[in-house]
Short mmCIF file of C-alpha atoms in Angstrom, two decimals:
data_model
loop_
_atom_site.label_atom_id
_atom_site.label_comp_id
_atom_site.label_asym_id
_atom_site.label_seq_id
_atom_site.Cartn_x
_atom_site.Cartn_y
_atom_site.Cartn_z
CA UNK A 1 0.15 0.39 -0.08
CA UNK A 2 1.72 3.06 -0.92
CA UNK A 3 2.92 5.36 2.37
CA UNK A 4 1.37 9.11 0.42
CA UNK A 5 -1.82 8.50 2.55
CA UNK A 6 -2.63 10.18 5.61
CA UNK A 7 -4.73 7.62 7.54
CA UNK A 8 -2.72 5.22 9.56
CA UNK A 9 -2.44 1.27 8.93
CA UNK A 10 -2.69 -0.59 11.36
CA UNK A 11 -0.70 -3.21 11.80
CA UNK A 12 -1.48 -6.78 14.16
CA UNK A 13 0.61 -10.30 13.68
CA UNK A 14 -0.49 -13.99 15.06
CA UNK A 15 -0.17 -17.08 14.33
CA UNK A 16 -1.78 -19.21 11.23
CA UNK A 17 -4.48 -21.61 13.22
CA UNK A 18 -4.62 -25.35 12.04
CA UNK A 19 -8.64 -24.84 11.63
CA UNK A 20 -8.00 -22.09 8.84
CA UNK A 21 -5.88 -25.00 6.64
CA UNK A 22 -7.56 -27.33 3.96
CA UNK A 23 -6.68 -30.79 3.08
CA UNK A 24 -3.84 -29.47 1.35
CA UNK A 25 -2.48 -28.00 4.65
CA UNK A 26 -2.49 -24.86 2.77
CA UNK A 27 -4.81 -21.54 5.10
CA UNK A 28 -8.44 -21.72 2.74
CA UNK A 29 -9.02 -19.15 0.92
CA UNK A 30 -12.37 -18.09 3.02
CA UNK A 31 -10.42 -17.49 5.92
CA UNK A 32 -8.86 -15.23 4.56
CA UNK A 33 -12.03 -12.68 4.68
CA UNK A 34 -12.02 -13.71 8.40
CA UNK A 35 -8.01 -11.90 8.82
CA UNK A 36 -9.71 -9.02 6.97
CA UNK A 37 -12.55 -9.22 9.80
CA UNK A 38 -9.63 -9.16 12.47
CA UNK A 39 -7.65 -6.36 10.55
CA UNK A 40 -11.08 -4.42 10.57
CA UNK A 41 -11.65 -4.92 14.58
CA UNK A 42 -8.44 -3.89 15.27
CA UNK A 43 -8.58 -1.06 13.05
CA UNK A 44 -11.19 0.43 14.68
CA UNK A 45 -9.90 -0.66 18.41
CA UNK A 46 -6.63 1.39 17.72
CA UNK A 47 -8.67 4.66 16.01
CA UNK A 48 -10.49 4.82 19.64
CA UNK A 49 -13.74 2.69 19.29
CA UNK A 50 -14.55 -0.86 18.43
CA UNK A 51 -17.49 -2.99 16.46
CA UNK A 52 -19.81 -3.80 19.51
CA UNK A 53 -19.75 0.50 19.47
CA UNK A 54 -20.95 0.88 16.35
CA UNK A 55 -23.79 -1.66 16.57
CA UNK A 56 -25.23 -0.44 20.07
CA UNK A 57 -25.24 2.84 18.53
CA UNK A 58 -27.87 1.03 16.34
CA UNK A 59 -25.64 0.93 13.21
CA UNK A 60 -24.09 -1.88 11.26
CA UNK A 61 -21.56 -2.02 8.59
CA UNK A 62 -21.96 -5.50 6.39
CA UNK A 63 -19.40 -6.06 3.63
CA UNK A 64 -20.63 -5.28 0.06
CA UNK A 65 -17.92 -6.03 -2.07
CA UNK A 66 -14.51 -8.28 -1.00
CA UNK A 67 -11.66 -9.19 -3.63
CA UNK A 68 -8.32 -11.10 -3.15
CA UNK A 69 -5.48 -11.82 -4.94
CA UNK A 70 -2.84 -14.55 -3.59
CA UNK A 71 0.68 -14.18 -4.02
CA UNK A 72 2.21 -17.17 -2.19
CA UNK A 73 0.08 -19.65 0.44
CA UNK A 74 0.60 -19.42 4.23
CA UNK A 75 0.73 -22.32 6.16
CA UNK A 76 -0.59 -23.66 9.77
CA UNK A 77 1.78 -22.47 12.39
CA UNK A 78 2.90 -19.26 10.99
CA UNK A 79 3.00 -15.76 11.50
CA UNK A 80 1.82 -13.22 9.62
CA UNK A 81 1.28 -9.60 9.94
CA UNK A 82 -1.74 -8.07 8.77
CA UNK A 83 -1.64 -4.16 7.93
CA UNK A 84 -5.25 -2.78 7.27
CA UNK A 85 -6.03 0.53 6.23
CA UNK A 86 -8.64 2.86 5.56
CA UNK A 87 -9.34 3.86 2.15
CA UNK A 88 -12.25 5.32 1.60
CA UNK A 89 -14.64 7.05 3.93
CA UNK A 90 -18.08 8.07 1.94
CA UNK A 91 -21.62 9.49 3.48
CA UNK A 92 -23.10 5.91 3.07
CA UNK A 93 -19.66 3.53 2.42
CA UNK A 94 -16.38 2.65 4.21
CA UNK A 95 -13.23 0.88 2.09
CA UNK A 96 -11.01 -1.13 3.75
CA UNK A 97 -7.54 -1.99 2.08
CA UNK A 98 -5.70 -5.36 3.44
CA UNK A 99 -2.08 -6.52 2.88
CA UNK A 100 -0.57 -9.81 4.50
CA UNK A 101 2.80 -10.04 5.24
CA UNK A 102 5.59 -12.62 5.93
CA UNK A 103 7.26 -11.18 8.76
CA UNK A 104 10.12 -13.13 7.96
CA UNK A 105 10.70 -11.75 4.91
CA UNK A 106 8.74 -8.47 4.42
CA UNK A 107 6.85 -9.96 1.07
CA UNK A 108 3.17 -9.84 0.65
CA UNK A 109 1.30 -12.62 0.48
CA UNK A 110 -2.10 -11.51 -0.11
CA UNK A 111 -3.67 -8.15 -0.71
CA UNK A 112 -6.97 -7.22 -0.42
CA UNK A 113 -10.04 -5.13 -0.19
CA UNK A 114 -13.69 -4.66 1.24
CA UNK A 115 -16.79 -2.33 0.87
CA UNK A 116 -18.98 -1.83 3.27
CA UNK A 117 -22.19 -0.01 3.68
CA UNK A 118 -23.65 2.09 6.50
CA UNK A 119 -27.18 0.69 7.73
CA UNK A 120 -29.74 0.52 10.72
CA UNK A 121 -30.89 -2.42 12.25
CA UNK A 122 -32.90 -2.99 10.26
CA UNK A 123 -30.54 -3.13 6.61
CA UNK A 124 -31.72 0.32 5.69
CA UNK A 125 -28.76 2.29 3.70
CA UNK A 126 -28.39 5.39 6.12
CA UNK A 127 -25.82 8.15 6.26
CA UNK A 128 -22.75 7.81 8.00
CA UNK A 129 -23.50 8.71 11.31
CA UNK A 130 -22.03 11.84 12.46
CA UNK A 131 -20.23 10.79 15.55
CA UNK A 132 -18.39 7.73 13.49
CA UNK A 133 -17.75 10.49 10.63
CA UNK A 134 -16.01 12.70 12.70
CA UNK A 135 -13.83 9.82 14.18
CA UNK A 136 -13.35 8.25 10.90
CA UNK A 137 -12.17 12.19 9.54
CA UNK A 138 -10.38 12.44 12.23
CA UNK A 139 -7.47 10.38 10.52
CA UNK A 140 -7.79 11.80 6.97
#
């Protein structure tokens, strides 16, 4: 991800768990979406909130689009570094970009993007609530 974006990159590291691998012994492709969710949750904690607070305030951020690009495979026990950045903060949607990096050699293993819509608890699309807009805008 380019460093020219002033929005912070939040990093977290963890080990690949056995349950996340497939019969070939590599991380199953669906597990990367769970990693991305952890990246978003970590991002929100790093900027001073959490996803539970979004839901408690009457809103949700469902995933409306996800894309992944695989450059290498990960296996059980590999340590990974997950980098997450907010790339879009619009009136009704947010987007996050992700890099999964092998911390041993700093090679990029997987990249991806998720897009989200702000909704109320009934699923109706809404404008970003002021409290959340201000929080995300403070990192521009």
